[in-house]
CSV table of C-alpha atoms in Angstrom, one decimal:
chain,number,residue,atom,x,y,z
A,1,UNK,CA,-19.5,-30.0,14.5
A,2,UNK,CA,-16.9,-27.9,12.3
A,3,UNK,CA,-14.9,-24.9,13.9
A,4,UNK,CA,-16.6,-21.4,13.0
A,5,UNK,CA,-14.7,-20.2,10.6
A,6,UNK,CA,-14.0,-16.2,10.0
A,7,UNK,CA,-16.1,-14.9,6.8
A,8,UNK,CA,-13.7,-13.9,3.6
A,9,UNK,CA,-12.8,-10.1,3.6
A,10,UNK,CA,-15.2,-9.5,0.9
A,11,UNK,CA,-13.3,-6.3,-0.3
A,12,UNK,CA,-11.5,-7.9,-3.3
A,13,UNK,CA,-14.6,-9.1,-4.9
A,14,UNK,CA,-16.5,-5.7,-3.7
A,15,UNK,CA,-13.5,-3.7,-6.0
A,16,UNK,CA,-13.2,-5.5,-8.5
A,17,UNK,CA,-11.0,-8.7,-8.5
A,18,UNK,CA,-7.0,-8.9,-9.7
A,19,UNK,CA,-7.1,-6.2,-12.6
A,20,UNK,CA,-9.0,-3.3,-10.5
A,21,UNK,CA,-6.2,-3.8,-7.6
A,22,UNK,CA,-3.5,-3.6,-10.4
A,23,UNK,CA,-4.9,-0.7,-11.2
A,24,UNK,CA,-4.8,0.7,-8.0
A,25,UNK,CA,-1.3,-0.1,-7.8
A,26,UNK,CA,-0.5,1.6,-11.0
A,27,UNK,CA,-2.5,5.1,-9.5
A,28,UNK,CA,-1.1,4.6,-6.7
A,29,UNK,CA,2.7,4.6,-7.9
A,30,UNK,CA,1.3,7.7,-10.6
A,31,UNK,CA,0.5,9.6,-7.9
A,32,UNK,CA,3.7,8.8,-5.8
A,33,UNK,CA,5.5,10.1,-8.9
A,34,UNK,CA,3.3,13.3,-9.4
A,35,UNK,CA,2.0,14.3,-5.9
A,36,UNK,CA,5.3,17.2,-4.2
A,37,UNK,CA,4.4,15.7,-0.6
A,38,UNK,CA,5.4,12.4,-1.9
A,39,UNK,CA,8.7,13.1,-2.9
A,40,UNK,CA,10.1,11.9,0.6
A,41,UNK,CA,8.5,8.3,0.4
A,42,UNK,CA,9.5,8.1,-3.3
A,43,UNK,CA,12.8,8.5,-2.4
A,44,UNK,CA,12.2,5.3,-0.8
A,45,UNK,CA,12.0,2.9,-3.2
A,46,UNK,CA,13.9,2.0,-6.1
A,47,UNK,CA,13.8,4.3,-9.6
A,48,UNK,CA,12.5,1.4,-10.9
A,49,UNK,CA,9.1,0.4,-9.4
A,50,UNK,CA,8.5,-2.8,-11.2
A,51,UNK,CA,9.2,-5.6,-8.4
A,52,UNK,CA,7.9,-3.2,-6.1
A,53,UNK,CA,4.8,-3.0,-8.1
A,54,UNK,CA,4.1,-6.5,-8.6
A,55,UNK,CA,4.5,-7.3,-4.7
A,56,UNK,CA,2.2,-4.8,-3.8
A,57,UNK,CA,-0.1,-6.1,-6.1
A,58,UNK,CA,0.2,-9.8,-4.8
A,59,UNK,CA,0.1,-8.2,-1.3
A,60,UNK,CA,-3.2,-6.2,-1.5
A,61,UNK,CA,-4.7,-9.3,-3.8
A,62,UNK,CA,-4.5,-11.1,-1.0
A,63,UNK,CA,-4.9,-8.6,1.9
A,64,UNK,CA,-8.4,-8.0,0.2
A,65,UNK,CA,-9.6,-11.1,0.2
A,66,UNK,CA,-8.4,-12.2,-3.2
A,67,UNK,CA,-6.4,-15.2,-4.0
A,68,UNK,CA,-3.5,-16.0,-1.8
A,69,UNK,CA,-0.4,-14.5,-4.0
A,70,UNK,CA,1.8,-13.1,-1.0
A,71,UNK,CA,2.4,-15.3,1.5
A,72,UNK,CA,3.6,-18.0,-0.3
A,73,UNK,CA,5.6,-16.0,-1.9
A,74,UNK,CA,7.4,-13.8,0.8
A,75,UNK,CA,5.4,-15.6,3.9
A,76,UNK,CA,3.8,-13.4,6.6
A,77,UNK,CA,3.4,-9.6,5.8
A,78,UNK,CA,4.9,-8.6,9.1
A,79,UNK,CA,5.0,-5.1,7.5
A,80,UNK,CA,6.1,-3.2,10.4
A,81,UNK,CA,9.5,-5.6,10.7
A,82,UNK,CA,9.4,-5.2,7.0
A,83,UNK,CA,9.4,-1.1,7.2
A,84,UNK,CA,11.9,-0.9,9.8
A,85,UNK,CA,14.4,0.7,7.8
A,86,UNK,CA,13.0,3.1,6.8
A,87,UNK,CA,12.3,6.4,8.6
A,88,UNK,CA,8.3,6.5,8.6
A,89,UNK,CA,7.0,9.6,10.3
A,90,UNK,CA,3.0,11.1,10.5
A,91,UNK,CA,4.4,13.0,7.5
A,92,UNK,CA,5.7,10.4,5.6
A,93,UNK,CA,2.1,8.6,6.7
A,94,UNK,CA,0.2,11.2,5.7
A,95,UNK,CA,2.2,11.4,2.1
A,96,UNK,CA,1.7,7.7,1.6
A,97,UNK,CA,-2.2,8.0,2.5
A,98,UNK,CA,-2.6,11.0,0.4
A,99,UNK,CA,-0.9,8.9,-2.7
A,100,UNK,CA,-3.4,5.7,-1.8
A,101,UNK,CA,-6.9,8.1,-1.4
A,102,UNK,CA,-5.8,9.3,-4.6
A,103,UNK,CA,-5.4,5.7,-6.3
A,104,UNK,CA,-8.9,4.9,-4.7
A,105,UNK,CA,-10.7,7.8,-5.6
A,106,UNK,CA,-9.2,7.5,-9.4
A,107,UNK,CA,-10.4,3.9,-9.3
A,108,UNK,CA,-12.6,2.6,-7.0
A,109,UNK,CA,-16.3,3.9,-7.6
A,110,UNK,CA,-18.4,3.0,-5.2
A,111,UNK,CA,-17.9,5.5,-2.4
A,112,UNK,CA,-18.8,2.9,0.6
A,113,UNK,CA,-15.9,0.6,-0.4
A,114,UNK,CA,-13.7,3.6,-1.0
A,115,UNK,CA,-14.8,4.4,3.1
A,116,UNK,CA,-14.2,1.4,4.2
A,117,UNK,CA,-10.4,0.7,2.2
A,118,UNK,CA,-9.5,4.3,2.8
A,119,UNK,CA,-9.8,3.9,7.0
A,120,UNK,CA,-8.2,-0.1,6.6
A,121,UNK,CA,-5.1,2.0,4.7
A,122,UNK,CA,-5.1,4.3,7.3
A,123,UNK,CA,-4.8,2.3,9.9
A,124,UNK,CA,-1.9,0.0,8.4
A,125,UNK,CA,-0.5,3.3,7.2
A,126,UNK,CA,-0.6,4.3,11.5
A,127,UNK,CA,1.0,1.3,12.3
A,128,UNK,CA,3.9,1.9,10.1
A,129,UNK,CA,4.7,5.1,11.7
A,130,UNK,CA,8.2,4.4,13.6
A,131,UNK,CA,9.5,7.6,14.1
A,132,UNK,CA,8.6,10.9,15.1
A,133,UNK,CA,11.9,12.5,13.4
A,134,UNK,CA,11.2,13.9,9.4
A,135,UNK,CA,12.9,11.2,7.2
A,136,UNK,CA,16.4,12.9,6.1
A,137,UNK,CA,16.0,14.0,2.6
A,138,UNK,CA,17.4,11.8,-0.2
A,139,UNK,CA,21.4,11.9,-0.9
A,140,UNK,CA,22.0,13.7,-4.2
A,141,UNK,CA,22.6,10.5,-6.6
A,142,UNK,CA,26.1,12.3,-7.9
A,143,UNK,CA,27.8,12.9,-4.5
């Protein structure tokens, strides 16, 4: 008798394979650039968002149930080890789920997906959350 096995996360398919999650990546990073309560978690990451852009792509491909493209890659997520240096409080949170709802609502159509990725996000979004201090405001690049 085989071992149950656990269904696919049927998401990836559901959204459109590989091109709609790279362009959710792109809205998402669009709206990191233009949305004033993301300039904290901008300030984050590096002016140039290319890498950044292609591992979250091979992250969410696979965290939707797409092909593999992460963890062979980078191995396990283990995003909260991965997001300890950073100062990530419910505002920050709430800036990076504002960015994502926007990605999703600018690219994912069906509104029962949308749902359903929008409260996953959240909940990854929760577990990031490491601090209750605001995340000190970016140094001045000329100082």
């Amino acid at each position: 008798m085989d071992a149950p096995t656990t269904p696919p996360n049927p998401h990836y398919d559901r959204f459109g394979g590989q091109d709609a999650v790279q362009r959710l990546v792109d809205a998402f990073y669009r709206a990191m650039d233009e949305l004033p309560q993301a300039r904290t978690i901008r300030a984050m990451h590096e002016v140039d968002l290319g890498p950044t852009r292609q591992l979250l792509t091979r992250y969410l491909s696979e965290w939707m149930g797409g092909p593999g493209l992460y963890t062979p890659e980078r191995g396990a997520p283990r995003l909260r080890r991965r997001h300890m240096p950073f100062a990530i409080d419910a505002a920050a949170r709430d800036a990076w789920m504002a960015c994502m709802r926007q990605a999703l609502a600018e690219t994912c159509t069906d509104a029962g997906l949308r749902s359903e990725l929008e409260a996953a996000f959240r909940r990854v979004a929760e577990a990031l959350v490491n601090t209750q201090a605001a995340p000190a405001p970016p140094a001045a690049l000329n100082d």
